[in-house]
Amino acid sequence: MNTLLENFGLKTRIKPWTDFSKFPVYLQYNYEYSLVEIGDDDFILMSPKESNYPVATIKIHLIRLQELTGHKSVLNIKHGSSSITRSLIKNRIPFIVDDRQAYLPFLGVQIKPLRESIRQRNSLSPAAQVTALFFIYSNSNQLPMKILTKALPYSSMTVSRACQELDATGLFEAKKEGREIVLLGKYPKIELFSLLKTQLRSPIKKIIYTSPENTKSCLMAGLTALASCSFLNAPVTPEYAVYSKNMPSEYSETRLDKEQVMVEVWDYDPKILGSEKTVDILSLALSLADRHDERIELELENCLNQFWRSENEG
């Protein structure tokens, strides 16, 4: 269990729990207990001595344990089928399956078995995609997780999970060196991007329209961004990008008048990888993938070639 949490950037300390003075008999003799410390948080880990307790009973016992100790309570089981873990999650019961899975909603943590997580989606999560693009933009072919965590607006657990996703693609290696996870690329950057493209997706969730004054903090995106790095004429309707969590309060999903501008609502914050005024070139390329126009494709290819040349010269 300790290894599971630490592999995802959660540094833990585990101590035996020895104060049973307030425990009723059914709690004292049917479970083993540990105090787990994660940073400034802690919880009591309750491990059943037998595995035949109904979920409803477990829930009652965890609530009672929390009342008696003043600590949040978490179930610890050695093995858990998918039906059992689904039932625990449905009932909002925090749990840890040794070295495989964790569900700690009070910490905002849900760690699924890695193979299951990858199998459930054909593309990378937004955090993994941002991590991959940040890696490609970096000047190194190996980045320690502490650098990624410092540079990206994600928790250490989310960054670690992203590294594990990238490792599962076979194009990266998330290698543990001592107590640190280091992300390594197995190919040159241009090849990494090309090979990853089947698992990368457009960052656009939807398109909205709003007045120009609502886009003052937005980055240029779409054809407006492409025009800034090519010979393409800027579109009549300016195009911008915004993170889905920072959408303007007033907008429409169809263009209501000629004064409105177009805004792409992104899965991740375009400012993470973008410049002061425009979105980054690789995210731009992904966002334009569905615009099948020879002129756009030609200018985008020229911009990408210029980018890769500058990378090689750097």
PDB file of C-alpha atoms in Angstrom:
ATOM      1  CA  MET A   1       0.000   0.000   0.000  1.00  0.00           C
ATOM      2  CA  ASN A   2       2.823   2.365   0.893  1.00  0.00           C
ATOM      3  CA  THR A   3       4.502   1.634  -2.467  1.00  0.00           C
ATOM      4  CA  LEU A   4       1.259   2.226  -4.362  1.00  0.00           C
ATOM      5  CA  LEU A   5       0.731   5.708  -2.909  1.00  0.00           C
ATOM      6  CA  GLU A   6       4.377   6.750  -3.114  1.00  0.00           C
ATOM      7  CA  ASN A   7       4.573   5.694  -6.772  1.00  0.00           C
ATOM      8  CA  PHE A   8       1.906   8.293  -7.436  1.00  0.00           C
ATOM      9  CA  GLY A   9       3.711  11.063  -5.612  1.00  0.00           C
ATOM     10  CA  LEU A  10       2.006  10.630  -2.247  1.00  0.00           C
ATOM     11  CA  LYS A  11       4.676  10.366   0.454  1.00  0.00           C
ATOM     12  CA  THR A  12       3.320   8.321   3.320  1.00  0.00           C
ATOM     13  CA  ARG A  13       4.164   7.232   6.854  1.00  0.00           C
ATOM     14  CA  ILE A  14       2.427   4.254   8.447  1.00  0.00           C
ATOM     15  CA  LYS A  15       2.254   3.652  12.191  1.00  0.00           C
ATOM     16  CA  PRO A  16       0.477   0.879  14.110  1.00  0.00           C
ATOM     17  CA  TRP A  17      -2.695   2.000  15.911  1.00  0.00           C
ATOM     18  CA  THR A  18      -2.625   0.817  19.527  1.00  0.00           C
ATOM     19  CA  ASP A  19      -5.351   2.761  21.362  1.00  0.00           C
ATOM     20  CA  PHE A  20      -8.342   0.431  21.534  1.00  0.00           C
ATOM     21  CA  SER A  21      -9.733   1.757  24.839  1.00  0.00           C
ATOM     22  CA  LYS A  22     -12.903   3.161  23.257  1.00  0.00           C
ATOM     23  CA  PHE A  23     -13.415   0.387  20.707  1.00  0.00           C
ATOM     24  CA  PRO A  24     -16.418  -1.931  21.024  1.00  0.00           C
ATOM     25  CA  VAL A  25     -15.680  -5.641  20.812  1.00  0.00           C
ATOM     26  CA  TYR A  26     -16.719  -5.987  17.145  1.00  0.00           C
ATOM     27  CA  LEU A  27     -14.174  -3.341  16.122  1.00  0.00           C
ATOM     28  CA  GLN A  28     -11.405  -4.443  18.440  1.00  0.00           C
ATOM     29  CA  TYR A  29     -11.248  -8.109  17.436  1.00  0.00           C
ATOM     30  CA  ASN A  30     -12.399  -8.199  13.807  1.00  0.00           C
ATOM     31  CA  TYR A  31      -9.913  -5.736  12.297  1.00  0.00           C
ATOM     32  CA  GLU A  32      -6.294  -4.606  12.350  1.00  0.00           C
ATOM     33  CA  TYR A  33      -5.526  -0.869  12.313  1.00  0.00           C
ATOM     34  CA  SER A  34      -2.805   1.523  11.173  1.00  0.00           C
ATOM     35  CA  LEU A  35      -2.461   5.298  11.193  1.00  0.00           C
ATOM     36  CA  VAL A  36      -1.457   6.560   7.742  1.00  0.00           C
ATOM     37  CA  GLU A  37       0.013  10.057   7.339  1.00  0.00           C
ATOM     38  CA  ILE A  38       0.078  11.721   3.904  1.00  0.00           C
ATOM     39  CA  GLY A  39       1.591  15.181   4.129  1.00  0.00           C
ATOM     40  CA  ASP A  40      -0.644  17.155   6.491  1.00  0.00           C
ATOM     41  CA  ASP A  41      -3.487  14.636   6.255  1.00  0.00           C
ATOM     42  CA  ASP A  42      -3.984  11.337   8.016  1.00  0.00           C
ATOM     43  CA  PHE A  43      -6.491   8.513   8.289  1.00  0.00           C
ATOM     44  CA  ILE A  44      -7.054   5.189  10.063  1.00  0.00           C
ATOM     45  CA  LEU A  45      -6.612   2.142   7.861  1.00  0.00           C
ATOM     46  CA  MET A  46      -9.019  -0.654   8.841  1.00  0.00           C
ATOM     47  CA  SER A  47      -8.030  -4.143   7.620  1.00  0.00           C
ATOM     48  CA  PRO A  48     -10.596  -6.944   8.092  1.00  0.00           C
ATOM     49  CA  LYS A  49      -9.289 -10.237   9.495  1.00  0.00           C
ATOM     50  CA  GLU A  50     -11.961 -11.996   7.444  1.00  0.00           C
ATOM     51  CA  SER A  51     -13.280 -11.063   4.001  1.00  0.00           C
ATOM     52  CA  ASN A  52     -16.955 -11.929   4.290  1.00  0.00           C
ATOM     53  CA  TYR A  53     -18.349  -8.675   5.697  1.00  0.00           C
ATOM     54  CA  PRO A  54     -21.195  -7.098   3.668  1.00  0.00           C
ATOM     55  CA  VAL A  55     -20.540  -3.641   2.231  1.00  0.00           C
ATOM     56  CA  ALA A  56     -23.323  -2.142   4.377  1.00  0.00           C
ATOM     57  CA  THR A  57     -21.668  -3.501   7.546  1.00  0.00           C
ATOM     58  CA  ILE A  58     -18.257  -2.208   6.504  1.00  0.00           C
ATOM     59  CA  LYS A  59     -19.735   1.250   5.973  1.00  0.00           C
ATOM     60  CA  ILE A  60     -21.292   1.269   9.458  1.00  0.00           C
ATOM     61  CA  HIS A  61     -18.036   0.123  11.048  1.00  0.00           C
ATOM     62  CA  LEU A  62     -16.002   2.808   9.237  1.00  0.00           C
ATOM     63  CA  ILE A  63     -18.405   5.535  10.360  1.00  0.00           C
ATOM     64  CA  ARG A  64     -18.204   4.288  13.947  1.00  0.00           C
ATOM     65  CA  LEU A  65     -14.401   4.120  13.785  1.00  0.00           C
ATOM     66  CA  GLN A  66     -14.256   7.720  12.598  1.00  0.00           C
ATOM     67  CA  GLU A  67     -16.525   8.831  15.426  1.00  0.00           C
ATOM     68  CA  LEU A  68     -14.352   7.075  18.039  1.00  0.00           C
ATOM     69  CA  THR A  69     -10.926   8.185  16.776  1.00  0.00           C
ATOM     70  CA  GLY A  70     -11.600  11.568  15.191  1.00  0.00           C
ATOM     71  CA  HIS A  71      -9.696  10.417  12.103  1.00  0.00           C
ATOM     72  CA  LYS A  72     -11.077   9.675   8.662  1.00  0.00           C
ATOM     73  CA  SER A  73     -11.380   5.917   8.150  1.00  0.00           C
ATOM     74  CA  VAL A  74     -10.354   3.837   5.148  1.00  0.00           C
ATOM     75  CA  LEU A  75     -10.925   0.172   4.353  1.00  0.00           C
ATOM     76  CA  ASN A  76      -7.848  -1.878   3.435  1.00  0.00           C
ATOM     77  CA  ILE A  77      -8.327  -5.176   1.568  1.00  0.00           C
ATOM     78  CA  LYS A  78      -5.763  -7.551   0.108  1.00  0.00           C
ATOM     79  CA  HIS A  79      -7.755  -8.448  -2.981  1.00  0.00           C
ATOM     80  CA  GLY A  80     -10.798  -6.820  -4.541  1.00  0.00           C
ATOM     81  CA  SER A  81     -12.710  -7.864  -7.644  1.00  0.00           C
ATOM     82  CA  SER A  82     -14.024  -5.157  -9.951  1.00  0.00           C
ATOM     83  CA  SER A  83     -17.573  -5.803  -8.693  1.00  0.00           C
ATOM     84  CA  ILE A  84     -16.482  -5.287  -5.068  1.00  0.00           C
ATOM     85  CA  THR A  85     -14.562  -2.091  -5.777  1.00  0.00           C
ATOM     86  CA  ARG A  86     -17.432  -0.717  -7.878  1.00  0.00           C
ATOM     87  CA  SER A  87     -19.800  -1.392  -4.965  1.00  0.00           C
ATOM     88  CA  LEU A  88     -17.452   0.376  -2.538  1.00  0.00           C
ATOM     89  CA  ILE A  89     -17.168   3.409  -4.820  1.00  0.00           C
ATOM     90  CA  LYS A  90     -20.936   3.490  -5.342  1.00  0.00           C
ATOM     91  CA  ASN A  91     -21.364   3.613  -1.564  1.00  0.00           C
ATOM     92  CA  ARG A  92     -18.630   6.275  -1.218  1.00  0.00           C
ATOM     93  CA  ILE A  93     -16.538   3.971   0.969  1.00  0.00           C
ATOM     94  CA  PRO A  94     -12.837   4.969   0.914  1.00  0.00           C
ATOM     95  CA  PHE A  95     -10.583   1.960   0.323  1.00  0.00           C
ATOM     96  CA  ILE A  96      -7.134   0.771  -0.659  1.00  0.00           C
ATOM     97  CA  VAL A  97      -6.439  -2.534  -2.408  1.00  0.00           C
ATOM     98  CA  ASP A  98      -2.814  -3.388  -1.621  1.00  0.00           C
ATOM     99  CA  ASP A  99      -0.453  -2.187  -4.400  1.00  0.00           C
ATOM    100  CA  ARG A 100      -3.262  -1.978  -6.962  1.00  0.00           C
ATOM    101  CA  GLN A 101      -5.986   0.551  -6.367  1.00  0.00           C
ATOM    102  CA  ALA A 102      -6.986   3.407  -4.077  1.00  0.00           C
ATOM    103  CA  TYR A 103     -10.157   5.441  -3.638  1.00  0.00           C
ATOM    104  CA  LEU A 104      -9.711   8.312  -1.161  1.00  0.00           C
ATOM    105  CA  PRO A 105     -12.355  10.912  -2.077  1.00  0.00           C
ATOM    106  CA  PHE A 106     -11.539  13.136   0.919  1.00  0.00           C
ATOM    107  CA  LEU A 107      -8.062  13.624  -0.611  1.00  0.00           C
ATOM    108  CA  GLY A 108      -9.307  13.816  -4.191  1.00  0.00           C
ATOM    109  CA  VAL A 109      -7.455  10.580  -4.999  1.00  0.00           C
ATOM    110  CA  GLN A 110      -8.627   7.714  -7.175  1.00  0.00           C
ATOM    111  CA  ILE A 111      -5.946   5.364  -8.471  1.00  0.00           C
ATOM    112  CA  LYS A 112      -7.167   2.628 -10.780  1.00  0.00           C
ATOM    113  CA  PRO A 113      -5.123  -0.384 -11.882  1.00  0.00           C
ATOM    114  CA  LEU A 114      -3.008   1.061 -14.691  1.00  0.00           C
ATOM    115  CA  ARG A 115      -3.952  -1.505 -17.335  1.00  0.00           C
ATOM    116  CA  GLU A 116      -7.621  -0.954 -16.615  1.00  0.00           C
ATOM    117  CA  SER A 117      -7.250   2.825 -16.916  1.00  0.00           C
ATOM    118  CA  ILE A 118      -5.439   2.613 -20.253  1.00  0.00           C
ATOM    119  CA  ARG A 119      -7.864   0.021 -21.573  1.00  0.00           C
ATOM    120  CA  GLN A 120     -10.825   2.288 -20.840  1.00  0.00           C
ATOM    121  CA  ARG A 121      -9.663   5.040 -23.194  1.00  0.00           C
ATOM    122  CA  ASN A 122      -8.040   5.239 -26.607  1.00  0.00           C
ATOM    123  CA  SER A 123      -6.454   8.631 -25.996  1.00  0.00           C
ATOM    124  CA  LEU A 124      -4.373  10.205 -23.286  1.00  0.00           C
ATOM    125  CA  SER A 125      -5.964  12.121 -20.436  1.00  0.00           C
ATOM    126  CA  PRO A 126      -5.631  15.925 -20.684  1.00  0.00           C
ATOM    127  CA  ALA A 127      -2.948  15.927 -17.955  1.00  0.00           C
ATOM    128  CA  ALA A 128      -0.948  13.197 -19.733  1.00  0.00           C
ATOM    129  CA  GLN A 129      -1.269  15.041 -23.047  1.00  0.00           C
ATOM    130  CA  VAL A 130      -0.020  18.287 -21.518  1.00  0.00           C
ATOM    131  CA  THR A 131       2.851  16.393 -19.852  1.00  0.00           C
ATOM    132  CA  ALA A 132       3.811  14.790 -23.166  1.00  0.00           C
ATOM    133  CA  LEU A 133       3.750  18.123 -25.021  1.00  0.00           C
ATOM    134  CA  PHE A 134       5.688  19.849 -22.235  1.00  0.00           C
ATOM    135  CA  PHE A 135       8.295  17.065 -22.482  1.00  0.00           C
ATOM    136  CA  ILE A 136       8.558  17.551 -26.254  1.00  0.00           C
ATOM    137  CA  TYR A 137       9.030  21.308 -25.816  1.00  0.00           C
ATOM    138  CA  SER A 138      11.708  20.829 -23.141  1.00  0.00           C
ATOM    139  CA  ASN A 139      15.423  20.889 -23.861  1.00  0.00           C
ATOM    140  CA  SER A 140      15.991  17.498 -22.248  1.00  0.00           C
ATOM    141  CA  ASN A 141      15.201  13.885 -23.044  1.00  0.00           C
ATOM    142  CA  GLN A 142      14.621  13.085 -19.389  1.00  0.00           C
ATOM    143  CA  LEU A 143      12.676  15.077 -16.816  1.00  0.00           C
ATOM    144  CA  PRO A 144      12.385  14.294 -13.082  1.00  0.00           C
ATOM    145  CA  MET A 145       8.846  14.329 -11.759  1.00  0.00           C
ATOM    146  CA  LYS A 146       9.708  17.143  -9.340  1.00  0.00           C
ATOM    147  CA  ILE A 147      10.460  19.408 -12.324  1.00  0.00           C
ATOM    148  CA  LEU A 148       7.218  18.430 -14.039  1.00  0.00           C
ATOM    149  CA  THR A 149       5.244  19.029 -10.829  1.00  0.00           C
ATOM    150  CA  LYS A 150       6.838  22.454 -10.383  1.00  0.00           C
ATOM    151  CA  ALA A 151       6.255  23.481 -14.007  1.00  0.00           C
ATOM    152  CA  LEU A 152       2.729  22.124 -14.508  1.00  0.00           C
ATOM    153  CA  PRO A 153      -0.427  23.145 -12.602  1.00  0.00           C
ATOM    154  CA  TYR A 154      -1.131  19.615 -11.376  1.00  0.00           C
ATOM    155  CA  SER A 155      -0.647  17.780  -8.106  1.00  0.00           C
ATOM    156  CA  SER A 156       2.307  15.408  -7.797  1.00  0.00           C
ATOM    157  CA  MET A 157      -0.134  12.500  -7.853  1.00  0.00           C
ATOM    158  CA  THR A 158      -1.682  13.692 -11.144  1.00  0.00           C
ATOM    159  CA  VAL A 159       1.748  14.212 -12.736  1.00  0.00           C
ATOM    160  CA  SER A 160       2.873  10.776 -11.583  1.00  0.00           C
ATOM    161  CA  ARG A 161      -0.270   9.243 -13.028  1.00  0.00           C
ATOM    162  CA  ALA A 162       0.381  11.080 -16.292  1.00  0.00           C
ATOM    163  CA  CYS A 163       3.920   9.655 -16.368  1.00  0.00           C
ATOM    164  CA  GLN A 164       2.506   6.155 -15.877  1.00  0.00           C
ATOM    165  CA  GLU A 165       0.092   6.740 -18.781  1.00  0.00           C
ATOM    166  CA  LEU A 166       2.948   7.842 -21.008  1.00  0.00           C
ATOM    167  CA  ASP A 167       5.020   4.845 -19.939  1.00  0.00           C
ATOM    168  CA  ALA A 168       2.137   2.586 -21.014  1.00  0.00           C
ATOM    169  CA  THR A 169       2.322   3.977 -24.578  1.00  0.00           C
ATOM    170  CA  GLY A 170       5.734   2.347 -25.013  1.00  0.00           C
ATOM    171  CA  LEU A 171       7.160   5.653 -26.252  1.00  0.00           C
ATOM    172  CA  PHE A 172       8.271   6.856 -22.824  1.00  0.00           C
ATOM    173  CA  GLU A 173       9.703   5.252 -19.731  1.00  0.00           C
ATOM    174  CA  ALA A 174       8.720   6.335 -16.231  1.00  0.00           C
ATOM    175  CA  LYS A 175      11.815   5.149 -14.431  1.00  0.00           C
ATOM    176  CA  LYS A 176      12.234   5.177 -10.681  1.00  0.00           C
ATOM    177  CA  GLU A 177      15.647   6.431  -9.577  1.00  0.00           C
ATOM    178  CA  GLY A 178      15.860   6.174  -5.821  1.00  0.00           C
ATOM    179  CA  ARG A 179      12.648   7.766  -4.552  1.00  0.00           C
ATOM    180  CA  GLU A 180      12.208   9.917  -7.665  1.00  0.00           C
ATOM    181  CA  ILE A 181      10.321   9.119 -10.875  1.00  0.00           C
ATOM    182  CA  VAL A 182      12.091  10.296 -14.037  1.00  0.00           C
ATOM    183  CA  LEU A 183      10.292  10.507 -17.389  1.00  0.00           C
ATOM    184  CA  LEU A 184      12.454   9.432 -20.338  1.00  0.00           C
ATOM    185  CA  GLY A 185      11.675   9.683 -24.057  1.00  0.00           C
ATOM    186  CA  LYS A 186      12.610   6.694 -26.217  1.00  0.00           C
ATOM    187  CA  TYR A 187      12.690   8.584 -29.532  1.00  0.00           C
ATOM    188  CA  PRO A 188      13.685  12.002 -30.893  1.00  0.00           C
ATOM    189  CA  LYS A 189      11.057  14.661 -30.171  1.00  0.00           C
ATOM    190  CA  ILE A 190       9.663  14.894 -33.721  1.00  0.00           C
ATOM    191  CA  GLU A 191       9.222  11.108 -33.809  1.00  0.00           C
ATOM    192  CA  LEU A 192       7.617  11.120 -30.367  1.00  0.00           C
ATOM    193  CA  PHE A 193       4.978  13.576 -31.553  1.00  0.00           C
ATOM    194  CA  SER A 194       4.360  11.656 -34.760  1.00  0.00           C
ATOM    195  CA  LEU A 195       4.048   8.295 -32.989  1.00  0.00           C
ATOM    196  CA  LEU A 196       1.872   9.771 -30.235  1.00  0.00           C
ATOM    197  CA  LYS A 197      -0.608  11.439 -32.599  1.00  0.00           C
ATOM    198  CA  THR A 198      -2.999   8.484 -32.597  1.00  0.00           C
ATOM    199  CA  GLN A 199      -3.369   8.933 -28.827  1.00  0.00           C
ATOM    200  CA  LEU A 200      -3.422  12.726 -28.802  1.00  0.00           C
ATOM    201  CA  ARG A 201      -6.716  14.524 -29.308  1.00  0.00           C
ATOM    202  CA  SER A 202      -7.915  17.962 -30.161  1.00  0.00           C
ATOM    203  CA  PRO A 203      -8.023  20.045 -26.986  1.00  0.00           C
ATOM    204  CA  ILE A 204     -11.335  21.592 -28.117  1.00  0.00           C
ATOM    205  CA  LYS A 205     -14.392  20.558 -26.098  1.00  0.00           C
ATOM    206  CA  LYS A 206     -16.806  22.928 -27.806  1.00  0.00           C
ATOM    207  CA  ILE A 207     -17.083  26.234 -29.666  1.00  0.00           C
ATOM    208  CA  ILE A 208     -18.800  29.307 -28.224  1.00  0.00           C
ATOM    209  CA  TYR A 209     -19.253  32.917 -29.309  1.00  0.00           C
ATOM    210  CA  THR A 210     -18.891  35.994 -27.172  1.00  0.00           C
ATOM    211  CA  SER A 211     -18.157  39.723 -27.357  1.00  0.00           C
ATOM    212  CA  PRO A 212     -14.515  40.820 -27.910  1.00  0.00           C
ATOM    213  CA  GLU A 213     -14.216  42.380 -24.430  1.00  0.00           C
ATOM    214  CA  ASN A 214     -14.653  38.904 -22.910  1.00  0.00           C
ATOM    215  CA  THR A 215     -11.503  37.616 -24.642  1.00  0.00           C
ATOM    216  CA  LYS A 216      -8.933  40.064 -23.285  1.00  0.00           C
ATOM    217  CA  SER A 217      -7.238  37.332 -21.275  1.00  0.00           C
ATOM    218  CA  CYS A 218      -7.640  34.640 -23.963  1.00  0.00           C
ATOM    219  CA  LEU A 219      -4.925  33.432 -26.348  1.00  0.00           C
ATOM    220  CA  MET A 220      -5.228  33.565 -30.110  1.00  0.00           C
ATOM    221  CA  ALA A 221      -6.128  30.139 -31.457  1.00  0.00           C
ATOM    222  CA  GLY A 222      -7.374  28.402 -34.593  1.00  0.00           C
ATOM    223  CA  LEU A 223      -6.924  30.252 -37.875  1.00  0.00           C
ATOM    224  CA  THR A 224      -6.053  33.482 -36.060  1.00  0.00           C
ATOM    225  CA  ALA A 225      -3.054  31.760 -34.445  1.00  0.00           C
ATOM    226  CA  LEU A 226      -2.116  30.018 -37.705  1.00  0.00           C
ATOM    227  CA  ALA A 227      -2.202  33.338 -39.557  1.00  0.00           C
ATOM    228  CA  SER A 228       0.266  34.770 -37.038  1.00  0.00           C
ATOM    229  CA  CYS A 229       2.956  32.247 -38.049  1.00  0.00           C
ATOM    230  CA  SER A 230       2.183  31.801 -41.747  1.00  0.00           C
ATOM    231  CA  PHE A 231       1.083  33.563 -44.950  1.00  0.00           C
ATOM    232  CA  LEU A 232      -2.542  32.696 -44.280  1.00  0.00           C
ATOM    233  CA  ASN A 233      -4.884  35.666 -44.068  1.00  0.00           C
ATOM    234  CA  ALA A 234      -6.438  36.200 -40.653  1.00  0.00           C
ATOM    235  CA  PRO A 235     -10.086  35.060 -40.515  1.00  0.00           C
ATOM    236  CA  VAL A 236     -12.859  37.663 -40.559  1.00  0.00           C
ATOM    237  CA  THR A 237     -14.086  36.297 -37.225  1.00  0.00           C
ATOM    238  CA  PRO A 238     -11.174  36.212 -34.734  1.00  0.00           C
ATOM    239  CA  GLU A 239     -10.601  32.881 -32.979  1.00  0.00           C
ATOM    240  CA  TYR A 240      -9.443  32.437 -29.379  1.00  0.00           C
ATOM    241  CA  ALA A 241      -8.994  29.650 -26.821  1.00  0.00           C
ATOM    242  CA  VAL A 242      -9.974  29.443 -23.171  1.00  0.00           C
ATOM    243  CA  TYR A 243      -9.794  26.772 -20.503  1.00  0.00           C
ATOM    244  CA  SER A 244     -13.177  25.169 -19.783  1.00  0.00           C
ATOM    245  CA  LYS A 245     -12.947  26.333 -16.158  1.00  0.00           C
ATOM    246  CA  ASN A 246     -12.454  29.962 -17.233  1.00  0.00           C
ATOM    247  CA  MET A 247     -15.277  30.365 -19.738  1.00  0.00           C
ATOM    248  CA  PRO A 248     -16.821  33.843 -20.000  1.00  0.00           C
ATOM    249  CA  SER A 249     -20.084  34.223 -18.121  1.00  0.00           C
ATOM    250  CA  GLU A 250     -21.883  35.564 -21.191  1.00  0.00           C
ATOM    251  CA  TYR A 251     -21.728  33.593 -24.430  1.00  0.00           C
ATOM    252  CA  SER A 252     -23.855  31.834 -27.037  1.00  0.00           C
ATOM    253  CA  GLU A 253     -23.364  28.543 -28.840  1.00  0.00           C
ATOM    254  CA  THR A 254     -24.282  30.108 -32.196  1.00  0.00           C
ATOM    255  CA  ARG A 255     -23.058  33.411 -33.582  1.00  0.00           C
ATOM    256  CA  LEU A 256     -25.761  35.985 -32.863  1.00  0.00           C
ATOM    257  CA  ASP A 257     -24.184  39.035 -34.495  1.00  0.00           C
ATOM    258  CA  LYS A 258     -21.117  39.987 -36.530  1.00  0.00           C
ATOM    259  CA  GLU A 259     -19.425  41.597 -33.517  1.00  0.00           C
ATOM    260  CA  GLN A 260     -19.061  38.283 -31.684  1.00  0.00           C
ATOM    261  CA  VAL A 261     -15.780  36.366 -31.845  1.00  0.00           C
ATOM    262  CA  MET A 262     -15.258  32.610 -31.781  1.00  0.00           C
ATOM    263  CA  VAL A 263     -13.809  30.951 -28.668  1.00  0.00           C
ATOM    264  CA  GLU A 264     -12.572  27.369 -28.469  1.00  0.00           C
ATOM    265  CA  VAL A 265     -13.233  25.875 -25.039  1.00  0.00           C
ATOM    266  CA  TRP A 266     -10.268  23.615 -24.232  1.00  0.00           C
ATOM    267  CA  ASP A 267      -9.834  20.505 -22.087  1.00  0.00           C
ATOM    268  CA  TYR A 268      -6.679  21.999 -20.601  1.00  0.00           C
ATOM    269  CA  ASP A 269      -5.530  25.551 -20.018  1.00  0.00           C
ATOM    270  CA  PRO A 270      -3.956  26.845 -23.274  1.00  0.00           C
ATOM    271  CA  LYS A 271      -1.770  29.171 -21.197  1.00  0.00           C
ATOM    272  CA  ILE A 272       0.197  26.205 -19.790  1.00  0.00           C
ATOM    273  CA  LEU A 273       2.019  25.680 -23.083  1.00  0.00           C
ATOM    274  CA  GLY A 274       1.141  28.820 -25.033  1.00  0.00           C
ATOM    275  CA  SER A 275       3.096  32.024 -25.507  1.00  0.00           C
ATOM    276  CA  GLU A 276       2.029  35.435 -24.279  1.00  0.00           C
ATOM    277  CA  LYS A 277      -0.427  35.868 -27.168  1.00  0.00           C
ATOM    278  CA  THR A 278      -0.998  32.545 -28.956  1.00  0.00           C
ATOM    279  CA  VAL A 279      -1.569  28.873 -28.197  1.00  0.00           C
ATOM    280  CA  ASP A 280       1.376  26.510 -28.675  1.00  0.00           C
ATOM    281  CA  ILE A 281       2.035  25.127 -32.155  1.00  0.00           C
ATOM    282  CA  LEU A 282       1.512  21.427 -31.331  1.00  0.00           C
ATOM    283  CA  SER A 283      -1.823  21.997 -29.602  1.00  0.00           C
ATOM    284  CA  LEU A 284      -2.737  24.260 -32.517  1.00  0.00           C
ATOM    285  CA  ALA A 285      -1.977  21.440 -34.960  1.00  0.00           C
ATOM    286  CA  LEU A 286      -4.187  19.054 -32.969  1.00  0.00           C
ATOM    287  CA  SER A 287      -7.009  21.607 -32.819  1.00  0.00           C
ATOM    288  CA  LEU A 288      -6.922  22.116 -36.606  1.00  0.00           C
ATOM    289  CA  ALA A 289      -6.865  18.415 -37.495  1.00  0.00           C
ATOM    290  CA  ASP A 290     -10.553  18.393 -38.414  1.00  0.00           C
ATOM    291  CA  ARG A 291     -10.361  21.421 -40.727  1.00  0.00           C
ATOM    292  CA  HIS A 292      -9.845  19.697 -44.051  1.00  0.00           C
ATOM    293  CA  ASP A 293      -8.691  22.522 -46.266  1.00  0.00           C
ATOM    294  CA  GLU A 294      -5.572  22.206 -48.451  1.00  0.00           C
ATOM    295  CA  ARG A 295      -4.525  25.806 -47.825  1.00  0.00           C
ATOM    296  CA  ILE A 296      -4.793  25.399 -44.039  1.00  0.00           C
ATOM    297  CA  GLU A 297      -2.981  22.055 -44.137  1.00  0.00           C
ATOM    298  CA  LEU A 298      -0.133  23.508 -46.231  1.00  0.00           C
ATOM    299  CA  GLU A 299       0.395  26.549 -43.987  1.00  0.00           C
ATOM    300  CA  LEU A 300       0.186  24.409 -40.848  1.00  0.00           C
ATOM    301  CA  GLU A 301       2.769  22.007 -42.243  1.00  0.00           C
ATOM    302  CA  ASN A 302       5.081  24.951 -43.001  1.00  0.00           C
ATOM    303  CA  CYS A 303       4.693  26.270 -39.437  1.00  0.00           C
ATOM    304  CA  LEU A 304       5.391  22.820 -37.977  1.00  0.00           C
ATOM    305  CA  ASN A 305       8.460  22.378 -40.176  1.00  0.00           C
ATOM    306  CA  GLN A 306       9.733  25.765 -39.053  1.00  0.00           C
ATOM    307  CA  PHE A 307       9.172  24.745 -35.424  1.00  0.00           C
ATOM    308  CA  TRP A 308      11.026  21.434 -35.782  1.00  0.00           C
ATOM    309  CA  ARG A 309      13.928  23.151 -37.564  1.00  0.00           C
ATOM    310  CA  SER A 310      14.250  25.651 -34.719  1.00  0.00           C
ATOM    311  CA  GLU A 311      14.160  22.801 -32.221  1.00  0.00           C
ATOM    312  CA  ASN A 312      16.954  20.962 -34.002  1.00  0.00           C
ATOM    313  CA  GLU A 313      19.045  24.132 -34.236  1.00  0.00           C
ATOM    314  CA  GLY A 314      18.488  24.754 -30.515  1.00  0.00           C
TER     315      GLY A 314
END
